[in-house]
Coordinates of C-alpha atoms in Angstrom, one line a residue:
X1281 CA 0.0 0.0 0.0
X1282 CA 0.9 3.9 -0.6
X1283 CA 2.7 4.8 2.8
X1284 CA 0.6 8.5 3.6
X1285 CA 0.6 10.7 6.5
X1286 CA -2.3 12.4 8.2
X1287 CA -2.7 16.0 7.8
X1288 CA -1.1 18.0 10.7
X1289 CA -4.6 19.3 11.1
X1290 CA -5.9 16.1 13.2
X1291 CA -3.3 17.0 15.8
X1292 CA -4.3 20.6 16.8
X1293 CA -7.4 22.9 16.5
X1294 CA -6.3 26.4 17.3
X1295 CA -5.1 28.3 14.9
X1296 CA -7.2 26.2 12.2
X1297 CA -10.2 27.4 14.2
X1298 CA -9.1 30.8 13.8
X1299 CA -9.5 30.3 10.2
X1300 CA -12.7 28.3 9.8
X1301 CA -14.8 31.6 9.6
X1302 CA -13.2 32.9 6.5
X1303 CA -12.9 29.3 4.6
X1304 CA -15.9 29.2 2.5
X1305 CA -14.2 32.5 1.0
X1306 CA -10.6 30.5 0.2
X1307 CA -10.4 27.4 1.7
X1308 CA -6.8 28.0 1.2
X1309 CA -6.4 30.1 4.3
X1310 CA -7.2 27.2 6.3
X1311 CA -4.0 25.5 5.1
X1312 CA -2.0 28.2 5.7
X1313 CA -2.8 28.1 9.2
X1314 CA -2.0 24.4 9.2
X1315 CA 1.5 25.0 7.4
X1316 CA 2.2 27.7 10.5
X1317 CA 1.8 25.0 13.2
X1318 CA 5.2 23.8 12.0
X1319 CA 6.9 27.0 12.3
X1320 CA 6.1 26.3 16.2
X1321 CA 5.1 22.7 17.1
X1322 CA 2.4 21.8 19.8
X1323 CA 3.1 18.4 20.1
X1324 CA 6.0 18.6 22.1
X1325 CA 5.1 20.6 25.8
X1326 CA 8.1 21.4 26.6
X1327 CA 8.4 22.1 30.3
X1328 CA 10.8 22.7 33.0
X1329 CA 12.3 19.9 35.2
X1330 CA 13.7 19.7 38.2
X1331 CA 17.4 19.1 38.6
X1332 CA 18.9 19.8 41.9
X1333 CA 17.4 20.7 45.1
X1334 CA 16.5 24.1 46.5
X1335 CA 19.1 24.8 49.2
X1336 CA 17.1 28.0 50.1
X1337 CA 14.2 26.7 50.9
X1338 CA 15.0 23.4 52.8
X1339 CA 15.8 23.2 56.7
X1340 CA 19.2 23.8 56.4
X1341 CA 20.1 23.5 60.5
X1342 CA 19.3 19.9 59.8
X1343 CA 21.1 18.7 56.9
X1344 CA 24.1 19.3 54.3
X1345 CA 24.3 19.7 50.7
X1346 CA 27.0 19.0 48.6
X1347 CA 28.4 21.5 46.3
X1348 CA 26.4 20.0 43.1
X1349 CA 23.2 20.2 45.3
X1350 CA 22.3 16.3 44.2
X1351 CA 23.6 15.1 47.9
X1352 CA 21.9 16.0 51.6
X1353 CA 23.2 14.4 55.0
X1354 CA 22.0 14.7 58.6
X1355 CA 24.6 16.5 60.9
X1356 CA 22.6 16.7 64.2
X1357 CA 21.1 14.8 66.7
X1358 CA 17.4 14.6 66.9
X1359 CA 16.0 15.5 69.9
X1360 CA 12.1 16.5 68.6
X1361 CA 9.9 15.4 66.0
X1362 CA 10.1 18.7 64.2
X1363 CA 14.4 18.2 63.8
X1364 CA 13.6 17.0 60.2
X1365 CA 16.3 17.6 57.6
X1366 CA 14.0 18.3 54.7
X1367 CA 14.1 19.7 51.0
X1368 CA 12.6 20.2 48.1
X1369 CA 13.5 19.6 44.4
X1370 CA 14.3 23.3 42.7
X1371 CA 11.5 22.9 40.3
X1372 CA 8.2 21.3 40.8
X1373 CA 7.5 17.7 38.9
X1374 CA 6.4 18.9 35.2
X1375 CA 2.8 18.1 34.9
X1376 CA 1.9 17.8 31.0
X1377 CA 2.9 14.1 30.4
X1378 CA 1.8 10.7 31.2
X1379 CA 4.7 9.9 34.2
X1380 CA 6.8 12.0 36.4
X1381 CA 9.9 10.2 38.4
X1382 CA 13.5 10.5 40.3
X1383 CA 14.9 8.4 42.3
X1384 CA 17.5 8.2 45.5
X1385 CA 20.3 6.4 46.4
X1386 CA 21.2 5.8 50.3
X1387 CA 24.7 5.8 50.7
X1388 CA 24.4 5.5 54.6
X1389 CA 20.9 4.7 56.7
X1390 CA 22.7 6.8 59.4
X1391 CA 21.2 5.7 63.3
X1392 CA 17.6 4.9 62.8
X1393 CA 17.2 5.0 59.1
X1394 CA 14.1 7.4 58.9
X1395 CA 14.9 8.4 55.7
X1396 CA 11.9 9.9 53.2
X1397 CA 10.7 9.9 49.6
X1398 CA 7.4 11.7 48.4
X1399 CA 6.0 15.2 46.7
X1400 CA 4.6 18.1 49.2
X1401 CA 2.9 21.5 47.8
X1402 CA 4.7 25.0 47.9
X1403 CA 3.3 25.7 51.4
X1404 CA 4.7 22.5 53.2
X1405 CA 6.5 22.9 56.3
X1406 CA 10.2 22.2 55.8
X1407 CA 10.7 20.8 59.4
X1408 CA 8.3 18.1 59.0
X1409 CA 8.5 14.7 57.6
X1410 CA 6.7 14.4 53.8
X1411 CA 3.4 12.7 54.8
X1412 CA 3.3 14.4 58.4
X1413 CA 1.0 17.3 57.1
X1414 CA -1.6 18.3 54.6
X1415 CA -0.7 18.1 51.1
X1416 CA 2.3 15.8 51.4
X1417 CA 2.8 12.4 50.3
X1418 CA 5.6 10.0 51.8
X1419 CA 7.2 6.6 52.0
X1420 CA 9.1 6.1 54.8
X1421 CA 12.4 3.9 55.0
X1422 CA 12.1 3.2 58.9
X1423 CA 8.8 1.5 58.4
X1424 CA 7.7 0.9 55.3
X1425 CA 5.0 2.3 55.5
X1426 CA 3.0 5.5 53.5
X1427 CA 2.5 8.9 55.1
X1428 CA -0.4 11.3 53.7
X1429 CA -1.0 14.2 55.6
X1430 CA -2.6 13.7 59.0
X1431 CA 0.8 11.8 60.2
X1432 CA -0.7 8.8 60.5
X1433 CA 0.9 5.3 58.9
X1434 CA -0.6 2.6 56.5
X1435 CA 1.3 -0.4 55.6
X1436 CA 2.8 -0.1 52.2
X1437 CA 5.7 -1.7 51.8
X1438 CA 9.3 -2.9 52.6
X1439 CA 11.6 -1.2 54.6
X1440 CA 15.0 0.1 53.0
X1441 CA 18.4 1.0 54.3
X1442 CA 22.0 1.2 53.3
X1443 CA 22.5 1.2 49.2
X1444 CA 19.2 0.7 48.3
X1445 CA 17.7 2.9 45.6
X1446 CA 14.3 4.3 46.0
X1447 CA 12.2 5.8 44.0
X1448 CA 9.0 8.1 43.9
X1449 CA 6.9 9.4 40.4
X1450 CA 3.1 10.6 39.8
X1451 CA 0.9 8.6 37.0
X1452 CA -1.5 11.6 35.5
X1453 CA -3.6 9.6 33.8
X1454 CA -4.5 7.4 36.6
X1455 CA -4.3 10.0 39.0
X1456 CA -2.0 7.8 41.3
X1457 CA 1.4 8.7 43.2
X1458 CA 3.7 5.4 43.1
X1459 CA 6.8 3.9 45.0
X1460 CA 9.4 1.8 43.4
X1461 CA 12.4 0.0 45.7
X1462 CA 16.0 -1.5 43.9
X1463 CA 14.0 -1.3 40.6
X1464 CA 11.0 -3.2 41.5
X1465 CA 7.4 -1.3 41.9
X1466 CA 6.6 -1.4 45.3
X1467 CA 3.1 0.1 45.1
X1468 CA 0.9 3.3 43.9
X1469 CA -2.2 5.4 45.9
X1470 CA -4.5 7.9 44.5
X1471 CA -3.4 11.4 44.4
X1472 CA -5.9 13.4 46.2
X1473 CA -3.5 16.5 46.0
X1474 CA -4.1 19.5 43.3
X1475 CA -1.4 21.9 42.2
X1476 CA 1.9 22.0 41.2
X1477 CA 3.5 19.4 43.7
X1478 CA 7.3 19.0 44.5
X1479 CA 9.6 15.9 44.4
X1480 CA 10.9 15.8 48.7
X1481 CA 13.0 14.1 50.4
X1482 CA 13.9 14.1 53.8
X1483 CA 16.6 12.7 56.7
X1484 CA 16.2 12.8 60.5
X1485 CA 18.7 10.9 62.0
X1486 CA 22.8 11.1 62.6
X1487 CA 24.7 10.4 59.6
X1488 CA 21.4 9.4 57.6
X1489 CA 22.8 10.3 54.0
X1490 CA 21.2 10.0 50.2
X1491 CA 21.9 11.2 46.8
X1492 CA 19.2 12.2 44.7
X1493 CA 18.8 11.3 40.8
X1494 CA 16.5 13.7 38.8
X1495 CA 17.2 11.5 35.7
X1496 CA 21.5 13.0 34.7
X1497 CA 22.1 9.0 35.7
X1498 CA 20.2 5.9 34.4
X1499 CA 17.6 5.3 37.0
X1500 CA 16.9 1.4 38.8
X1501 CA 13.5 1.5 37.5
X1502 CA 12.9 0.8 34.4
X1503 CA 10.4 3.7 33.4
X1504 CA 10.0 3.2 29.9
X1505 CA 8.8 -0.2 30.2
X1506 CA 6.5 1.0 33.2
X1507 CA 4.8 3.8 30.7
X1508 CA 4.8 1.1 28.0
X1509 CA 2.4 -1.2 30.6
X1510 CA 0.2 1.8 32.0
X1511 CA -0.3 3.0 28.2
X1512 CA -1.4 -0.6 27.1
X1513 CA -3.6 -0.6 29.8
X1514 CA -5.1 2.1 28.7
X1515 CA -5.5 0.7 25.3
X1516 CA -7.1 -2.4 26.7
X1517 CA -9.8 -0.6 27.7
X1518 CA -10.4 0.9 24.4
X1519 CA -10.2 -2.2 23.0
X1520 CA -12.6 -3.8 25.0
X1521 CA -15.1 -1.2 23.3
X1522 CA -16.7 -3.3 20.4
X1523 CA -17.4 -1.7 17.0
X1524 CA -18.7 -3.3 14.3
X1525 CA -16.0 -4.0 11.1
X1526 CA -18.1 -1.8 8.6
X1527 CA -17.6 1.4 11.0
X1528 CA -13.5 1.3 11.2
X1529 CA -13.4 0.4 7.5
X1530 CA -15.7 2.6 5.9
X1531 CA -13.7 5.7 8.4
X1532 CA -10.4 3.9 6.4
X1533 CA -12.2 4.0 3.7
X1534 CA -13.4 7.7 3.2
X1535 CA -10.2 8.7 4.3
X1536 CA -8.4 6.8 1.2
X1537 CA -11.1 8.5 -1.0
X1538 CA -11.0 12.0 0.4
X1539 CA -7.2 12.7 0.0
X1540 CA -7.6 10.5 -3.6
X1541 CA -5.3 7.7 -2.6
X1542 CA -6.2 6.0 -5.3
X1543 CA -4.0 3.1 -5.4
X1544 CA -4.1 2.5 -1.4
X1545 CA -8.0 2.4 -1.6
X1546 CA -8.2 0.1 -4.6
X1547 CA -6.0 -2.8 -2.7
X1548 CA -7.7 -1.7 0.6
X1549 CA -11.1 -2.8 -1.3
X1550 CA -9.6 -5.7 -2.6
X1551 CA -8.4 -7.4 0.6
X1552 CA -11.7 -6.5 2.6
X1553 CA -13.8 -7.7 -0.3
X1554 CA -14.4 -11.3 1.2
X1555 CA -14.7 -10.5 5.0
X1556 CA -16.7 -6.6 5.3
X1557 CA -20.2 -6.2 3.7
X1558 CA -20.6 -3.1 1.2
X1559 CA -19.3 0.2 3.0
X1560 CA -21.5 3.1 2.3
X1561 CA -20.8 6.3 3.6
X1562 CA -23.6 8.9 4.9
X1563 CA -24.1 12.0 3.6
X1564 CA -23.0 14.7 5.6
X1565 CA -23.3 18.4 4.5
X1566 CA -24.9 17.4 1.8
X1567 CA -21.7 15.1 0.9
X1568 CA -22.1 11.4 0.5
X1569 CA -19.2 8.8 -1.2
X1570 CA -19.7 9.6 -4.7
X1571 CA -18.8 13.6 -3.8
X1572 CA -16.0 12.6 -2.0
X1573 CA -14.6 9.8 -4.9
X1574 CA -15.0 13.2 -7.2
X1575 CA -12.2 13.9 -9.2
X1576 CA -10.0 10.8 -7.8
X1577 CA -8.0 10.4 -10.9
X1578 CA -7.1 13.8 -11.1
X1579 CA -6.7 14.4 -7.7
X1580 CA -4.0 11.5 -7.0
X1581 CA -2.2 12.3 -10.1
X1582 CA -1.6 16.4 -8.6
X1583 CA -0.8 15.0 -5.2
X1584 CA 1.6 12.5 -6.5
X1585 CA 3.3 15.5 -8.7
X1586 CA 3.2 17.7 -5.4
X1587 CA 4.9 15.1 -3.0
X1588 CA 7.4 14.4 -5.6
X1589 CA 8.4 18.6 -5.8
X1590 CA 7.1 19.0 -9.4
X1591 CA 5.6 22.2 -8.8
X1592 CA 5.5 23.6 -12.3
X1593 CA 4.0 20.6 -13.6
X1594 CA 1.2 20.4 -10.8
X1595 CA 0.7 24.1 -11.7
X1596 CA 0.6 23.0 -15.2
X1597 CA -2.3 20.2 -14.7
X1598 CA -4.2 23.0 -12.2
X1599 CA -4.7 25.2 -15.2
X1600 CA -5.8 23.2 -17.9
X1601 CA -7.8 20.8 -15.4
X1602 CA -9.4 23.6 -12.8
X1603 CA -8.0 27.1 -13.7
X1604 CA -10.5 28.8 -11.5
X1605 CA -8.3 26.9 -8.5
X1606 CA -5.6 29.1 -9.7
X1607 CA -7.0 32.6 -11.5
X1608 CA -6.6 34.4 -8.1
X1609 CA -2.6 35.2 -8.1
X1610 CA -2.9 36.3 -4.6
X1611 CA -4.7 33.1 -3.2
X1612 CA -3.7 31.6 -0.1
X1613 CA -3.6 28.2 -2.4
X1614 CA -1.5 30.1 -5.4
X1615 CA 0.7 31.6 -2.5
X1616 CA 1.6 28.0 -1.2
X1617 CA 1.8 26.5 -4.2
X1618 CA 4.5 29.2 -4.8
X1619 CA 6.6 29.2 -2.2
X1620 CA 6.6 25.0 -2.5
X1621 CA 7.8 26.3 -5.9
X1622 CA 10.4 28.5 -3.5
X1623 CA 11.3 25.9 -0.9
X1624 CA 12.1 23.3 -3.8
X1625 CA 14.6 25.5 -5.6
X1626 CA 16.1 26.0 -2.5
X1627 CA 16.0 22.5 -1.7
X1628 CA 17.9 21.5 -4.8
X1629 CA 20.6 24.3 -4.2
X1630 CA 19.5 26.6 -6.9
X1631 CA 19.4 29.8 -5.2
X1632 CA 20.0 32.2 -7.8
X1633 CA 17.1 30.5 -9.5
X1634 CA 15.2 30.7 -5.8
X1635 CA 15.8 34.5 -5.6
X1636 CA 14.4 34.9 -9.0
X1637 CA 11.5 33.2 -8.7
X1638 CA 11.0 34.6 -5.0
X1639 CA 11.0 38.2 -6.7
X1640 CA 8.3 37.7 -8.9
X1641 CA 6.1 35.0 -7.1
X1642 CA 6.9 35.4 -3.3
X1643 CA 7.0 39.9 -4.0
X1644 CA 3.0 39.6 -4.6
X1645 CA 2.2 38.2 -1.0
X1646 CA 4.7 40.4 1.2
X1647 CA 3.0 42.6 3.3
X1648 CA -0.2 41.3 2.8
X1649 CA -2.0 40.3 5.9
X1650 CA -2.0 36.4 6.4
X1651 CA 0.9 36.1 4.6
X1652 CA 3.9 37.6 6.0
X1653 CA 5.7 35.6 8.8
X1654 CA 5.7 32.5 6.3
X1655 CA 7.1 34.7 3.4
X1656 CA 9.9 35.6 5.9
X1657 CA 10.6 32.2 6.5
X1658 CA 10.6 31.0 3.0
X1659 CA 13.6 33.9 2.1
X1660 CA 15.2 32.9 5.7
X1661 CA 16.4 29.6 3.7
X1662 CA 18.7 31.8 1.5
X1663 CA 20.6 32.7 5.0
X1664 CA 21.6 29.4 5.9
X1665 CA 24.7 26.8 4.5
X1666 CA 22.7 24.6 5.8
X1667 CA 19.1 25.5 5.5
X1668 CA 17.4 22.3 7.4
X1669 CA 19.1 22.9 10.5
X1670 CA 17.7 26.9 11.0
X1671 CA 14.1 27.6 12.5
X1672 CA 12.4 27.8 8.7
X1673 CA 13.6 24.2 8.6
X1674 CA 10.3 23.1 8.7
X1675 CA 9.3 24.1 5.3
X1676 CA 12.3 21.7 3.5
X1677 CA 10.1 18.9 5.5
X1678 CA 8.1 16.6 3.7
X1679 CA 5.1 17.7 5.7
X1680 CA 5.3 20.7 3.8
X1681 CA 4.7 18.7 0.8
X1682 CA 1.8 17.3 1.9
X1683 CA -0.1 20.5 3.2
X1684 CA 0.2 21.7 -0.2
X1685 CA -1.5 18.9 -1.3
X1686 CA -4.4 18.6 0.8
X1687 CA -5.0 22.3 0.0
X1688 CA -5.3 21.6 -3.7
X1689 CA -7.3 18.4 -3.1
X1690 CA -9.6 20.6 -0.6
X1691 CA -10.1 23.0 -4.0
X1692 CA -10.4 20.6 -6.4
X1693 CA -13.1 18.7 -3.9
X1694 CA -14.7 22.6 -4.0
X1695 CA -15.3 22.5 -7.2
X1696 CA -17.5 19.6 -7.0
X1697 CA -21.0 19.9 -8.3
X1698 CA -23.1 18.5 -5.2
X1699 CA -20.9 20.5 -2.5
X1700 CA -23.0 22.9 -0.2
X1701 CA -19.9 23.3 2.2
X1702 CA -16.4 23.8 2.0
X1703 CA -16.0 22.7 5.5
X1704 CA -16.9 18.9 4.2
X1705 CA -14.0 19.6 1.8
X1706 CA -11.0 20.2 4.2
X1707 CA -11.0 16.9 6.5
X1708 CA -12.2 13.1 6.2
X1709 CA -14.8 11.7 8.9
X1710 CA -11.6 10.0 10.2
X1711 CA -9.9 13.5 10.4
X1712 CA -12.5 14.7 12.0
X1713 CA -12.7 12.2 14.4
X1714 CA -9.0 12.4 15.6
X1715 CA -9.5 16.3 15.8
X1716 CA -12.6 15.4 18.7
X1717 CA -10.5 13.3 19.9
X1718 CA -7.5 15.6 20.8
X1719 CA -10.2 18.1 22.3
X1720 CA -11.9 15.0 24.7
X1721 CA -8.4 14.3 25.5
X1722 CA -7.5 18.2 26.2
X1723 CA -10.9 18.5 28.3
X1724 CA -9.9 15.5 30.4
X1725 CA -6.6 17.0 31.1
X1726 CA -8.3 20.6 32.0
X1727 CA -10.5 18.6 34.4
X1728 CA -7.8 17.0 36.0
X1729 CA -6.0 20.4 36.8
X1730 CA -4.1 20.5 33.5
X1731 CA -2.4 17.3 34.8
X1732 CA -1.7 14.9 32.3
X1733 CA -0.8 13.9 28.5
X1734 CA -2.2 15.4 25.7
X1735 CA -3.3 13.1 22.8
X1736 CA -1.0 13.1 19.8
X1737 CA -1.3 11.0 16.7
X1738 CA 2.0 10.4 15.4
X1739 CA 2.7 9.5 19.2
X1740 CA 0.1 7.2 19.6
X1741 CA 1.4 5.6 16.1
X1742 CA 4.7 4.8 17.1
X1743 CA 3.6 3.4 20.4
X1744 CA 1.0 0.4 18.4
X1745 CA 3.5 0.4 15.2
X1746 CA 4.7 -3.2 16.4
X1747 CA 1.1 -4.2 17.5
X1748 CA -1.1 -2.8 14.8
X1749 CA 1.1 -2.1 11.5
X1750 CA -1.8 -1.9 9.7
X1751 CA -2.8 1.9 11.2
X1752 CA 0.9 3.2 9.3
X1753 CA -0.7 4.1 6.4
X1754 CA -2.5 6.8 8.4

């Protein structure tokens, strides 16, 4: 089958929303705002981690840190419950993911080996024990057992002491704090706190002495594989939800026919022929199967000349087959048809041939409002020895390719003669599915305190490509 990717559009609904009130005008516009999602990527949330502890804030008459602030020891001896050596990470735990983790290392259980692992809030008391007040989590070495906030105990699990490695992380999805001990899980509890919440560790008796591992070394746990199991679990449960063949297969199937895969949907027909009954699609918007299988031909041939960087000839084919697509000079589809034209010269090193072009074809859209920032990054190509490597990278991607294409496909499916709205034009049902998706997963999130991973396709791909190779082709 004809290896495809899915639009960029199914993984983020912001700035296309921004765009949907003017598309029945140009549908165009609403690829343009699809092709500047690249310039600045969602799908990675980049946040802050913690990598040392905050010797400012911890109870510094109890304990020492070494000079790389990765190391605490007890100096004193306790007299009082409240002679905790406590600290807190320098950052709280990042929050938009699936699993948060560190770990410590006790080089030396010290007297009584009440040593600590857990997360408090900003507004714990740093001469307490994590677990001895509100908003604090903690597994205790002495006991084995789990503090959370009144101070009182429950059985949890085994002790630890002298060169053992502990280890404490949050699961957002499940909503559960967890405990690990010498690379084994130990256990997990429901969070009940809210907020940003801080990786803490604590020693409170003589010599008691622990390094801490934000994640610069290898950690004993083997988190990977633990994220692998909690995001399989999560599968299983979708899988356990039972649709009937004709529903995944005719979403497969409109999506082949929508973006005029031509090739890909004729073998896809051939090898469900003997097990699914006829897929029919419902009309929506007015459009039903037959609008959406308009044009195939035509269409695969322009994407396949577009994918392949044969811009002129795709421009060629546009204005004998639809010249209306392309009698507007100053579209949004003529301006990134254009700059593909642009980006490919550029790709090919012919940059005196790029800034000719550029002058004549890139010149009519500068200034013009919509069009500006992704001019500038088409002529920031010409800066660079090495073009792919600047922050207009993006565009020498094949994704780039491919946005160009759906626009023109989105066109030519304009032109159809039962359309009543472009809207039904710019996405497949599957499309469109995967964009309610990402929202449902983005509401779940907000309602867990903006806690949590947000869904991403190509993520979500790479994760099943072992289990179900058939989905690559999306």
């Amino acid at each position: 089958m004809t290896t495809t990717n899915t639009t960029a559009a199914t993984t983020n609904n912001t700035a296309i929303n921004s765009s949907s009130k003017n598309v029945n005008q140009d549908p165009g516009s609403y690829f343009i705002d699809v092709a500047r999602q690249y310039s600045s990527p969602v799908c990675g949330e980049t946040e802050l981690e913690p990598t040392e502890l905050n010797t400012v804030k911890g109870s510094g008459g109890f304990l020492v840190v070494s000079i790389d602030k990765l190391s605490v020891k007890y100096t004193s001896v306790n007299l009082h419950g409240h002679d905790v050596g406590v600290i807190q990470a320098d950052r709280p735990a990042p929050e938009k993911r699936h699993v948060y983790y560190f770990e410590i290392y006790i080089k030396n259980a010290g007297a009584k080996g009440q040593i600590t692992i857990g997360f408090t809030n900003h507004t714990f008391k740093m001469r307490r024990q994590p677990g001895w007040e509100a908003n604090s989590y903690g597994y205790h070495g002495d006991d084995g057992n789990l503090y959370r906030g009144p101070g009182t105990g429950e059985a949890f699990g085994p002790t630890f002491t002298t060169n053992d490695t502990v280890g404490a992380g949050i699961n957002y999805t499940s909503q559960e704090f967890f405990f690990t001990k010498n690379g084994a899980l130990v256990g997990a509890v429901y969070k009940d706190m809210k907020g940003l919440l801080f990786p803490t560790v604590a020693v409170h008796s003589q010599n008691e002495e622990i390094e801490v591992n934000f994640g610069k070394k290898p950690f004993a746990f083997d988190l990977k594989e633990y994220e692998r199991q909690e995001t399989m679990k999560q599968q299983m449960k979708v899988d356990k939800i039972s649709l009937p063949p004709t529903v995944s297969y005719g979403l497969v199937r409109s999506y082949l026919l929508h973006n005029g895969y031509e090739e890909t949907l004729n073998a896809f027909d051939v090898a469900s022929k003997s097990t699914i009954p006829p897929i029919y699609i419902a009309q929506e918007n007015g459009s039903g199967e037959q609008d959406i299988a308009y044009a195939l031909a035509q269409r695969k041939a322009l994407r396949q000349l577009i994918r392949n960087g044969e811009i002129d000839s795709a421009l060629s084919k546009l204005r004998e087959w639809y010249p209306q697509i392309v009698q507007d000079e100053k579209s949004a589809t003529c301006f990134l048809l254009h700059s593909q034209k642009f980006i490919e010269l550029v790709r090919a090193g012919a940059l005196e041939e790029a800034v000719h072009y550029g002058r004549i074809e890139l010149a009519k859209f500068f200034k013009l409002p919509g069009f500006d920032d992704l001019v500038q990054d088409c002529v920031a190509l010409l800066a660079y020895e090495k073009p792919h490597q600047c922050s207009a990278g993006y565009l020498l991607e094949e994704s780039q390719r491919e946005i160009v294409a759906d626009a023109v496909n989105a066109m030519i499916l304009l032109t159809g003669p039962n359309v009543k709205d472009a809207q039904s034009c710019l996405r497949s049902h599957l499309e469109r599915l995967l964009r309610q998706l990402t929202v449902c997963c983005l509401e779940r999130r907000s309602l867990n305190g903006g806690q949590g991973e947000a869904f991403h396709l190509h993520g979500a791909l790479k994760l099943n490509s072992g289990k179900r190779a058939k989905c690559s082709h999306l």
